[in-house]
Short mmCIF file of C-alpha atoms and ligand atoms in Angstrom, two decimals:
data_model
loop_
_atom_site.label_atom_id
_atom_site.label_comp_id
_atom_site.label_asym_id
_atom_site.label_seq_id
_atom_site.Cartn_x
_atom_site.Cartn_y
_atom_site.Cartn_z
CA UNK A 1 51.74 -80.56 -3.51
CA UNK A 2 48.75 -80.47 -1.58
CA UNK A 3 47.56 -83.78 -3.05
CA UNK A 4 45.73 -85.00 0.27
CA UNK A 5 43.65 -81.78 0.01
CA UNK A 6 43.01 -81.51 -3.74
CA UNK A 7 43.01 -83.40 -6.71
CA UNK A 8 42.17 -82.81 -10.35
CA UNK A 9 39.22 -84.61 -12.21
CA UNK A 10 38.74 -84.56 -15.89
CA UNK A 11 35.58 -82.58 -16.86
CA UNK A 12 35.16 -85.03 -19.97
CA UNK A 13 36.03 -88.58 -18.71
CA UNK A 14 35.89 -88.18 -14.98
CA UNK A 15 39.15 -89.72 -14.44
CA UNK A 16 41.25 -88.47 -11.31
CA UNK A 17 44.78 -87.40 -11.25
CA UNK A 18 46.75 -85.99 -8.53
CA UNK A 19 47.83 -82.47 -8.99
CA UNK A 20 51.52 -82.88 -9.78
CA UNK A 21 50.61 -85.44 -12.76
CA UNK A 22 48.85 -82.80 -14.93
CA UNK A 23 50.12 -81.99 -18.36
CA UNK A 24 51.84 -78.75 -19.24
CA UNK A 25 48.73 -77.82 -21.40
CA UNK A 26 46.38 -78.85 -18.52
CA UNK A 27 44.80 -81.42 -21.03
CA UNK A 28 43.63 -84.82 -19.95
CA UNK A 29 46.10 -87.45 -21.43
CA UNK A 30 43.06 -89.78 -22.01
CA UNK A 31 40.20 -87.83 -23.67
CA UNK A 32 41.73 -84.32 -24.05
CA UNK A 33 39.05 -82.35 -22.01
CA UNK A 34 39.89 -79.95 -19.27
CA UNK A 35 40.33 -80.36 -15.52
CA UNK A 36 38.51 -79.08 -12.28
CA UNK A 37 40.20 -78.88 -9.00
CA UNK A 38 38.32 -80.93 -6.30
CA UNK A 39 38.55 -81.42 -2.61
CA UNK A 40 37.56 -84.91 -1.66
CA UNK A 41 38.06 -84.15 2.19
CA UNK A 42 34.93 -81.95 1.98
CA UNK A 43 32.72 -84.84 0.93
CA UNK A 44 34.59 -87.39 3.62
CA UNK A 45 34.57 -84.52 6.51
CA UNK A 46 30.89 -85.08 7.19
CA UNK A 47 29.95 -84.78 10.70
CA UNK A 48 32.26 -82.86 13.11
CA UNK A 49 35.15 -82.47 10.72
CA UNK A 50 33.20 -80.83 8.00
CA UNK A 51 34.12 -77.02 7.63
CA UNK A 52 31.57 -75.27 10.21
CA UNK A 53 29.40 -72.76 7.98
CA UNK A 54 28.79 -70.30 10.64
CA UNK A 55 32.47 -70.11 11.80
CA UNK A 56 33.72 -69.58 8.33
CA UNK A 57 31.17 -66.58 7.78
CA UNK A 58 32.41 -65.08 11.09
CA UNK A 59 36.14 -65.71 10.13
CA UNK A 60 35.94 -63.92 6.84
CA UNK A 61 34.26 -61.05 8.06
CA UNK A 62 36.69 -60.78 10.81
CA UNK A 63 39.45 -60.80 8.25
CA UNK A 64 38.42 -57.47 6.65
CA UNK A 65 39.80 -55.72 9.68
CA UNK A 66 43.00 -57.26 9.59
CA UNK A 67 46.35 -55.58 8.46
CA UNK A 68 47.80 -58.76 6.86
CA UNK A 69 48.08 -58.79 2.92
CA UNK A 70 46.49 -62.23 2.77
CA UNK A 71 43.20 -61.12 4.56
CA UNK A 72 43.09 -57.84 2.85
CA UNK A 73 42.79 -59.86 -0.48
CA UNK A 74 39.05 -60.64 -1.50
CA UNK A 75 40.41 -63.95 -2.56
CA UNK A 76 42.65 -65.24 -0.07
CA UNK A 77 40.20 -64.12 2.69
CA UNK A 78 38.29 -67.11 1.71
CA UNK A 79 41.44 -69.40 1.64
CA UNK A 80 39.61 -72.20 3.61
CA UNK A 81 37.97 -72.85 0.35
CA UNK A 82 41.17 -72.63 -1.51
CA UNK A 83 43.48 -75.34 -0.28
CA UNK A 84 45.73 -75.36 -3.42
CA UNK A 85 49.21 -74.50 -1.70
CA UNK A 86 51.17 -76.00 0.88
CA UNK A 87 52.31 -72.88 2.26
CA UNK A 88 49.93 -69.80 2.06
CA UNK A 89 53.20 -67.92 2.22
CA UNK A 90 53.73 -68.69 -1.38
CA UNK A 91 50.58 -66.59 -2.33
CA UNK A 92 51.23 -63.54 -4.58
CA UNK A 93 48.45 -60.75 -3.87
CA UNK A 94 47.82 -57.28 -5.03
CA UNK A 95 44.87 -57.03 -2.59
CA UNK A 96 42.66 -58.24 -5.53
CA UNK A 97 38.88 -58.87 -5.08
CA UNK A 98 36.43 -57.26 -2.45
CA UNK A 99 35.01 -55.41 -5.37
CA UNK A 100 31.84 -53.05 -5.00
CA UNK A 101 28.42 -54.35 -5.70
CA UNK A 102 26.41 -51.29 -7.16
CA UNK A 103 22.41 -50.73 -7.37
CA UNK A 104 21.63 -49.89 -10.83
CA UNK A 105 18.54 -47.56 -10.34
CA UNK A 106 17.99 -46.29 -13.80
CA UNK A 107 18.42 -49.48 -15.80
CA UNK A 108 16.34 -51.30 -12.89
CA UNK A 109 13.53 -48.51 -13.65
CA UNK A 110 13.79 -49.06 -17.48
CA UNK A 111 13.67 -52.73 -17.27
CA UNK A 112 10.73 -52.97 -14.64
CA UNK A 113 12.68 -54.82 -12.26
CA UNK A 114 13.46 -53.51 -8.76
CA UNK A 115 16.45 -55.58 -7.63
CA UNK A 116 19.14 -54.87 -10.27
CA UNK A 117 23.10 -54.63 -9.19
CA UNK A 118 26.28 -54.77 -10.81
CA UNK A 119 29.21 -56.50 -9.37
CA UNK A 120 31.93 -54.30 -10.81
CA UNK A 121 35.36 -56.86 -11.22
CA UNK A 122 36.79 -53.79 -13.42
CA UNK A 123 37.61 -52.44 -9.82
CA UNK A 124 40.37 -54.95 -9.45
CA UNK A 125 43.93 -54.18 -9.27
CA UNK A 126 44.85 -54.26 -13.25
CA UNK A 127 41.26 -53.55 -13.96
CA UNK A 128 39.69 -56.91 -14.75
CA UNK A 129 38.13 -60.00 -13.10
CA UNK A 130 41.55 -61.62 -14.17
CA UNK A 131 43.18 -60.86 -11.18
CA UNK A 132 41.11 -63.00 -9.05
CA UNK A 133 42.18 -66.03 -11.00
CA UNK A 134 45.77 -64.99 -11.54
CA UNK A 135 46.51 -64.53 -7.98
CA UNK A 136 45.57 -68.22 -7.33
CA UNK A 137 47.23 -69.82 -10.57
CA UNK A 138 50.38 -67.66 -10.54
CA UNK A 139 50.86 -68.56 -6.62
CA UNK A 140 50.70 -72.26 -7.66
CA UNK A 141 53.44 -71.50 -10.26
CA UNK A 142 55.67 -69.76 -7.94
CA UNK A 143 55.19 -72.63 -5.36
CA UNK A 144 56.16 -75.36 -8.03
CA UNK A 145 59.23 -73.45 -8.78
CA UNK A 146 58.66 -72.07 -12.20
CA UNK A 147 60.72 -69.17 -13.35
CA UNK A 148 58.77 -68.41 -16.59
CA UNK A 149 54.86 -68.00 -16.88
CA UNK A 150 52.80 -67.53 -20.09
CA UNK A 151 49.57 -66.98 -21.57
CA UNK A 152 47.69 -66.11 -24.79
CA UNK A 153 45.45 -63.33 -24.34
CA UNK A 154 42.95 -60.90 -25.76
CA UNK A 155 44.71 -58.13 -23.60
CA UNK A 156 43.20 -58.46 -19.82
CA UNK A 157 44.65 -62.05 -18.85
CA UNK A 158 48.27 -60.78 -20.22
CA UNK A 159 47.90 -57.42 -18.06
CA UNK A 160 47.16 -59.46 -15.04
CA UNK A 161 49.59 -62.23 -15.63
CA UNK A 162 52.41 -59.71 -16.06
CA UNK A 163 51.61 -57.67 -12.95
CA UNK A 164 51.31 -60.90 -10.63
CA UNK A 165 54.53 -62.37 -12.24
CA UNK A 166 56.14 -59.02 -11.53
CA UNK A 167 55.23 -58.96 -8.05
CA UNK A 168 56.37 -62.82 -7.66
CA UNK A 169 59.84 -62.06 -9.28
CA UNK A 170 58.92 -64.34 -12.34
CA UNK A 171 59.43 -63.60 -16.11
CA UNK A 172 56.23 -63.64 -18.12
CA UNK A 173 55.58 -64.28 -21.78
CA UNK A 174 52.56 -62.76 -23.68
CA UNK A 175 51.03 -63.90 -27.24
CA UNK A 176 48.37 -61.38 -28.16
CA UNK A 177 46.52 -61.05 -31.64
CA UNK A 178 48.40 -58.37 -33.90
CA UNK A 179 46.63 -55.15 -33.70
CA UNK A 180 43.04 -56.54 -32.39
CA UNK A 181 43.41 -55.65 -28.60
CA UNK A 182 42.85 -52.60 -26.87
CA UNK A 183 45.56 -50.36 -26.20
CA UNK A 184 45.28 -49.84 -22.39
CA UNK A 185 45.89 -53.76 -22.09
CA UNK A 186 49.08 -53.99 -24.21
CA UNK A 187 50.36 -50.81 -22.46
CA UNK A 188 49.92 -52.70 -19.16
CA UNK A 189 51.87 -55.78 -20.27
CA UNK A 190 54.75 -53.62 -21.19
CA UNK A 191 54.75 -51.72 -18.10
CA UNK A 192 54.99 -54.70 -15.98
CA UNK A 193 57.88 -56.10 -17.87
CA UNK A 194 56.32 -58.85 -19.94
CA UNK A 195 57.97 -60.23 -23.10
CA UNK A 196 55.25 -59.49 -25.20
CA UNK A 197 54.74 -61.08 -28.76
CA UNK A 198 52.11 -59.79 -31.37
CA UNK A 199 51.23 -62.76 -33.15
CA UNK A 200 50.06 -62.26 -36.74
CA UNK A 201 46.84 -64.27 -36.21
CA UNK A 202 43.74 -64.11 -33.88
CA UNK A 203 43.21 -65.25 -30.32
CA UNK A 204 42.61 -68.74 -31.33
CA UNK A 205 45.70 -68.83 -33.37
CA UNK A 206 47.55 -67.46 -30.33
CA UNK A 207 46.33 -70.49 -28.19
CA UNK A 208 47.50 -73.06 -30.86
CA UNK A 209 50.84 -71.60 -30.87
CA UNK A 210 51.19 -71.24 -27.10
CA UNK A 211 50.40 -74.76 -26.50
CA UNK A 212 53.21 -76.02 -28.58
CA UNK A 213 55.55 -73.63 -26.76
CA UNK A 214 54.60 -74.91 -23.26
CA UNK A 215 55.18 -78.59 -24.31
CA UNK A 216 58.60 -77.66 -25.63
CA UNK A 217 59.92 -75.21 -22.64
CA UNK A 218 59.76 -75.33 -19.00
CA UNK A 219 56.87 -72.64 -18.95
CA UNK A 220 53.84 -72.69 -16.77
CA UNK A 221 50.67 -71.90 -18.76
CA UNK A 222 48.27 -69.51 -17.30
CA UNK A 223 45.58 -69.49 -19.70
CA UNK A 224 42.22 -70.46 -18.32
CA UNK A 225 42.60 -74.06 -19.12
CA UNK A 226 44.63 -73.90 -16.06
CA UNK A 227 42.04 -75.12 -13.49
CA UNK A 228 43.59 -73.01 -10.76
CA UNK A 229 42.65 -69.81 -12.37
CA UNK A 230 39.05 -71.06 -11.99
CA UNK A 231 39.71 -71.62 -8.17
CA UNK A 232 40.34 -67.88 -7.82
CA UNK A 233 37.42 -66.47 -10.18
CA UNK A 234 34.98 -68.70 -7.93
CA UNK A 235 35.44 -66.04 -5.04
CA UNK A 236 33.09 -63.46 -6.37
CA UNK A 237 30.27 -65.74 -5.76
CA UNK A 238 31.32 -65.99 -1.84
CA UNK A 239 31.45 -62.27 -1.96
CA UNK A 240 28.03 -62.06 -3.53
CA UNK A 241 26.51 -64.43 -0.79
CA UNK A 242 28.14 -62.31 1.82
CA UNK A 243 26.69 -59.28 0.52
CA UNK A 244 23.25 -60.78 0.39
CA UNK A 245 23.78 -61.72 3.90
CA UNK A 246 24.17 -65.40 2.86
CA UNK A 247 21.44 -65.48 0.43
CA UNK A 248 21.92 -65.48 -3.35
CA UNK A 249 20.54 -63.47 -6.03
CA UNK A 250 17.86 -65.35 -8.41
CA UNK A 251 19.86 -64.37 -11.41
CA UNK A 252 23.52 -63.81 -12.25
CA UNK A 253 24.50 -62.79 -15.86
CA UNK A 254 28.00 -63.20 -17.09
CA UNK A 255 29.77 -62.39 -20.31
CA UNK A 256 31.05 -65.36 -22.35
CA UNK A 257 34.76 -65.37 -23.99
CA UNK A 258 36.56 -68.27 -23.44
CA UNK A 259 33.97 -69.45 -21.03
CA UNK A 260 35.89 -70.09 -17.80
CA UNK A 261 34.43 -67.31 -15.75
CA UNK A 262 30.73 -68.46 -15.73
CA UNK A 263 31.98 -71.77 -15.01
CA UNK A 264 34.18 -70.71 -12.16
CA UNK A 265 31.14 -68.68 -10.50
CA UNK A 266 28.96 -71.73 -10.88
CA UNK A 267 31.65 -73.74 -8.90
CA UNK A 268 31.85 -71.13 -6.15
CA UNK A 269 27.94 -71.09 -5.56
CA UNK A 270 27.97 -74.98 -5.98
CA UNK A 271 30.76 -75.26 -3.08
CA UNK A 272 28.63 -73.18 -0.77
CA UNK A 273 25.77 -75.16 -1.28
CA UNK A 274 27.63 -78.20 -0.55
CA UNK A 275 29.17 -76.73 2.53
CA UNK A 276 25.80 -75.36 3.74
CA UNK A 277 26.90 -71.71 3.41
CA UNK A 278 23.94 -70.85 1.23
CA UNK A 279 20.81 -72.81 0.65
CA UNK A 280 20.23 -72.75 -3.26
CA UNK A 281 21.94 -72.01 -6.63
CA UNK A 282 21.19 -68.85 -8.80
CA UNK A 283 20.34 -69.19 -12.32
CA UNK A 284 23.50 -68.39 -14.25
CA UNK A 285 23.03 -67.01 -17.78
CA UNK A 286 26.13 -66.34 -20.24
CA UNK A 287 25.81 -63.56 -22.95
CA UNK A 288 28.01 -63.66 -26.08
CA UNK A 289 28.74 -61.12 -28.90
CA UNK A 290 26.67 -61.98 -31.95
CA UNK A 291 29.79 -62.04 -34.11
CA UNK A 292 31.67 -64.54 -31.25
CA UNK A 293 28.54 -66.87 -30.59
CA UNK A 294 29.77 -70.19 -30.61
CA UNK A 295 27.98 -71.26 -27.38
CA UNK A 296 24.74 -69.25 -28.07
CA UNK A 297 24.52 -71.03 -31.36
CA UNK A 298 24.94 -74.38 -29.84
CA UNK A 299 22.34 -73.61 -27.31
CA UNK A 300 19.79 -72.88 -30.35
CA UNK A 301 20.88 -75.86 -32.34
CA UNK A 302 21.45 -78.52 -29.58
CA UNK A 303 20.88 -77.42 -26.37
CA UNK A 304 24.35 -76.94 -25.62
CA UNK A 305 25.74 -80.65 -26.09
CA UNK A 306 27.99 -79.75 -29.27
CA UNK A 307 29.90 -76.55 -30.40
CA UNK A 308 31.17 -75.84 -33.68
CA UNK A 309 33.91 -72.93 -33.77
CA UNK A 310 33.09 -69.83 -35.47
CA UNK A 311 35.51 -66.97 -36.89
CA UNK A 312 35.02 -64.21 -34.32
CA UNK A 313 34.31 -60.75 -34.99
CA UNK A 314 33.23 -58.04 -32.39
CA UNK A 315 34.51 -54.51 -31.14
CA UNK A 316 34.35 -56.32 -27.78
CA UNK A 317 37.80 -57.36 -28.07
CA UNK A 318 37.69 -59.42 -24.49
CA UNK A 319 35.38 -61.69 -25.74
CA UNK A 320 36.63 -62.09 -29.40
CA UNK A 321 36.82 -65.66 -29.31
CA UNK A 322 35.77 -68.27 -31.77
CA UNK A 323 36.60 -71.59 -30.13
CA UNK A 324 36.30 -71.43 -26.20
CA UNK A 325 38.32 -73.78 -24.48
CA UNK A 326 35.82 -73.92 -21.45
CA UNK A 327 32.64 -74.35 -23.48
CA UNK A 328 31.76 -77.66 -21.88
CA UNK A 329 32.05 -76.21 -18.45
CA UNK A 330 30.14 -73.26 -18.95
CA UNK A 331 27.31 -75.26 -20.57
CA UNK A 332 26.92 -77.38 -17.38
CA UNK A 333 26.71 -74.31 -15.55
CA UNK A 334 23.92 -73.01 -17.64
CA UNK A 335 22.17 -76.27 -17.74
CA UNK A 336 22.24 -77.27 -14.07
CA UNK A 337 21.61 -74.00 -12.74
CA UNK A 338 18.48 -73.19 -15.30
CA UNK A 339 20.33 -70.36 -16.99
CA UNK A 340 20.34 -68.96 -20.56
CA UNK A 341 22.77 -68.38 -23.27
CA UNK A 342 22.08 -65.76 -25.76
CA UNK A 343 23.83 -63.40 -27.99
CA UNK A 344 23.59 -59.57 -28.61
CA UNK A 345 24.50 -57.17 -31.48
CA UNK A 346 27.13 -54.73 -31.84
CA UNK A 347 24.62 -51.86 -31.36
CA UNK A 348 22.96 -53.51 -28.44
CA UNK A 349 26.50 -53.62 -26.65
CA UNK A 350 27.31 -49.98 -27.36
CA UNK A 351 23.95 -48.85 -25.96
CA UNK A 352 24.32 -50.86 -22.96
CA UNK A 353 27.75 -49.75 -22.38
CA UNK A 354 26.68 -46.11 -22.49
CA UNK A 355 23.79 -46.69 -20.15
CA UNK A 356 26.01 -48.32 -17.59
CA UNK A 357 28.17 -45.17 -18.06
CA UNK A 358 25.33 -42.99 -17.61
CA UNK A 359 24.80 -44.61 -14.10
CA UNK A 360 28.36 -43.23 -13.10
CA UNK A 361 29.94 -46.74 -13.35
CA UNK A 362 31.43 -47.59 -16.75
CA UNK A 363 32.82 -50.66 -17.71
CA UNK A 364 34.51 -52.28 -20.86
CA UNK A 365 32.25 -53.27 -23.87
CA UNK A 366 32.59 -56.80 -22.97
CA UNK A 367 31.08 -56.20 -19.80
CA UNK A 368 28.14 -54.49 -21.40
CA UNK A 369 26.78 -57.59 -22.99
CA UNK A 370 25.35 -58.44 -19.54
CA UNK A 371 22.85 -55.49 -19.72
CA UNK A 372 22.20 -55.99 -23.13
CA UNK A 373 21.41 -59.77 -22.44
CA UNK A 374 19.33 -59.04 -19.45
CA UNK A 375 17.02 -56.59 -21.78
CA UNK A 376 16.38 -59.54 -24.11
CA UNK A 377 15.96 -61.99 -21.08
CA UNK A 378 13.29 -59.54 -19.77
CA UNK A 379 11.68 -59.25 -23.36
CA UNK A 380 11.26 -63.13 -23.56
CA UNK A 381 9.71 -63.32 -20.31
CA UNK A 382 12.47 -65.23 -18.50
CA UNK A 383 13.11 -63.07 -15.80
CA UNK A 384 10.30 -61.69 -13.33
CA UNK A 385 10.04 -58.08 -12.05
CA UNK A 386 10.18 -59.46 -8.51
CA UNK A 387 13.77 -61.31 -8.70
CA UNK A 388 17.00 -60.23 -8.02
CA UNK A 389 19.69 -59.99 -10.70
CA UNK A 390 23.45 -59.40 -10.59
CA UNK A 391 25.49 -58.29 -13.75
CA UNK A 392 29.04 -59.12 -13.48
CA UNK A 393 30.96 -56.36 -15.09
CA UNK A 394 34.24 -57.85 -16.10
CA UNK A 395 36.53 -54.94 -17.03
CA UNK A 396 37.01 -51.32 -16.31
CA UNK A 397 36.13 -48.56 -18.56
CA UNK A 398 39.38 -47.17 -19.25
CA UNK A 399 40.63 -50.50 -20.64
CA UNK A 400 39.35 -49.61 -24.19
CA UNK A 401 38.81 -45.63 -24.18
CA UNK A 402 38.93 -45.58 -27.74
CA UNK A 403 35.65 -47.65 -28.14
CA UNK A 404 33.83 -45.14 -25.84
CA UNK A 405 35.22 -42.09 -27.77
CA UNK A 406 34.27 -43.82 -31.01
CA UNK A 407 30.89 -44.43 -29.81
CA UNK A 408 30.43 -40.64 -28.61
CA UNK A 409 31.77 -39.27 -31.96
CA UNK A 410 29.32 -41.42 -33.84
CA UNK A 411 32.05 -43.54 -35.62
CA UNK A 412 31.80 -46.77 -33.68
CA UNK A 413 28.77 -48.41 -35.65
CA UNK A 414 28.15 -48.73 -39.33
CA UNK A 415 24.78 -47.64 -40.53
CA UNK A 416 23.51 -51.16 -41.08
CA UNK A 417 24.67 -52.02 -37.51
CA UNK A 418 22.49 -49.16 -36.12
CA UNK A 419 19.27 -49.94 -37.81
CA UNK A 420 16.51 -49.85 -35.30
CA UNK A 421 18.57 -48.08 -32.77
CA UNK A 422 19.23 -44.59 -34.11
CA UNK A 423 17.16 -42.86 -31.45
CA UNK A 424 18.36 -44.82 -28.40
CA UNK A 425 22.05 -44.08 -29.55
CA UNK A 426 21.41 -40.43 -30.25
CA UNK A 427 20.02 -40.12 -26.91
CA UNK A 428 22.96 -41.36 -25.19
CA UNK A 429 25.68 -39.84 -27.29
CA UNK A 430 27.78 -36.98 -25.46
CA UNK A 431 30.36 -35.76 -28.11
CA UNK A 432 32.69 -33.14 -26.90
CA UNK A 433 32.29 -29.69 -28.36
CA UNK A 434 34.88 -27.52 -29.66
CA UNK A 435 34.33 -23.89 -28.50
CA UNK A 436 35.94 -20.42 -28.37
CA UNK A 437 37.50 -19.46 -24.92
CA UNK A 438 34.75 -17.17 -23.97
CA UNK A 439 31.83 -17.38 -21.32
CA UNK A 440 29.24 -16.89 -24.12
CA UNK A 441 30.56 -19.59 -25.97
CA UNK A 442 30.40 -22.09 -23.05
CA UNK A 443 26.70 -21.01 -22.20
CA UNK A 444 25.71 -21.18 -25.60
CA UNK A 445 27.18 -24.93 -25.56
CA UNK A 446 25.16 -25.45 -22.47
CA UNK A 447 21.99 -24.27 -24.07
CA UNK A 448 22.40 -26.47 -26.98
CA UNK A 449 22.25 -29.46 -24.48
CA UNK A 450 19.65 -28.01 -22.02
CA UNK A 451 17.37 -26.23 -24.86
C1 PLP B 503 38.34 -62.23 -20.14
C2 PLP B 503 37.20 -61.56 -20.16
C3 PLP B 503 35.87 -61.92 -20.56
C4 PLP B 503 35.62 -63.22 -20.88
O1 PLP B 503 35.98 -64.13 -19.86
P1 PLP B 503 35.78 -65.81 -20.10
O2 PLP B 503 36.27 -66.33 -18.94
O3 PLP B 503 36.85 -65.82 -21.15
O4 PLP B 503 34.52 -66.14 -20.63
C5 PLP B 503 35.01 -60.97 -20.55
N1 PLP B 503 35.24 -59.59 -20.24
C6 PLP B 503 36.57 -59.02 -19.85
C7 PLP B 503 36.52 -57.78 -19.64
C8 PLP B 503 37.30 -60.16 -20.01
O5 PLP B 503 38.72 -59.53 -19.58
#
């Protein structure tokens, strides 16, 4: 392995290991915590050998004009900051990344801020940000000669893993909770040829079973405990800095499930500061669903220093996780950048999702927690009107069309969940109406909306 360029450092006890010594479950054999990829050469290369910030910015921009697959990837375009492969020829890419950054003018006006943007990671090849981490981790699996890869998933990880495995000619094993994932995601895993097990448990139960499987069989684990996932998932930070002409926004707001993505983005910004690509860090805030809020609770109870798992319940299935693996990494990202960790209710998520839809963007329910969280942060005075805010929209609207239809039909939320939100919900609902095949009937339907 590229041991001279990267090593793994335990997040808990700080012990360093060479990459090839990591265990199949990516847990430290001393303290049981997770690893982070680090590049000792970057610190050592002070002076003339240090990667030159100006040259990198120029190179990364030039690559956007290239016809090479690796250059067209919004992850591998930044490969100078991803020295995890011996041979970049082993990289498996579907041209992930390079996702759009959209202004949200209506939401911005409603919230009294000017500079509100959405970085839409749902615009990746399989429809979620998981692609950015899968291209890096699966490439490592391929370089190390694995024939099988596996993940436990609420849906999007399995869709991404199955696609990248198929591209690389590897076989993939998916463990998903029985009956509690969005159909679009299950369909993708099947379409890309994964061996899919619907396990009669929740996500946290799937993780427990899979951890035993990878210790018993020669299968490469691609859950986000795999530190190479986070290397790919840090690259949207580079894209954001580039989009803001190598400045950073004041706030980045991220949904929290298993809590790796928020940590990955923080790592991306931190490395840019270390290498002199940007001058400062944004504040990183994490938003959870109120029914799956172990980290938000821990911030209320003990400032994020200890976390008690919960039994998770939310219709935002991508973040229906009660015992998040990367909670310590996410807690540090929030604490060191001066961000917040909050939770939002099912009604707040549904309303925010409809508002993002009404901007012509759309997203998964799990992504909408960001806008719902921003509303709370504005209300508590944490974000000033002149500050720049970026919401990370993690998944595509069509991943969970049932959720959207149920909302507009008025079947999503129970009466007790709607209390206090009835007017907002009624204003946003756009149910389909059934009409006779005549002009008059259609015009009558139109008057019903306009009138
Ligand atoms: C995986 C996922 C999340 C949660 O990301 P974590 O890294 O697990 O916190 C949020 N939204 C969507 C759409 C996802 O697929």
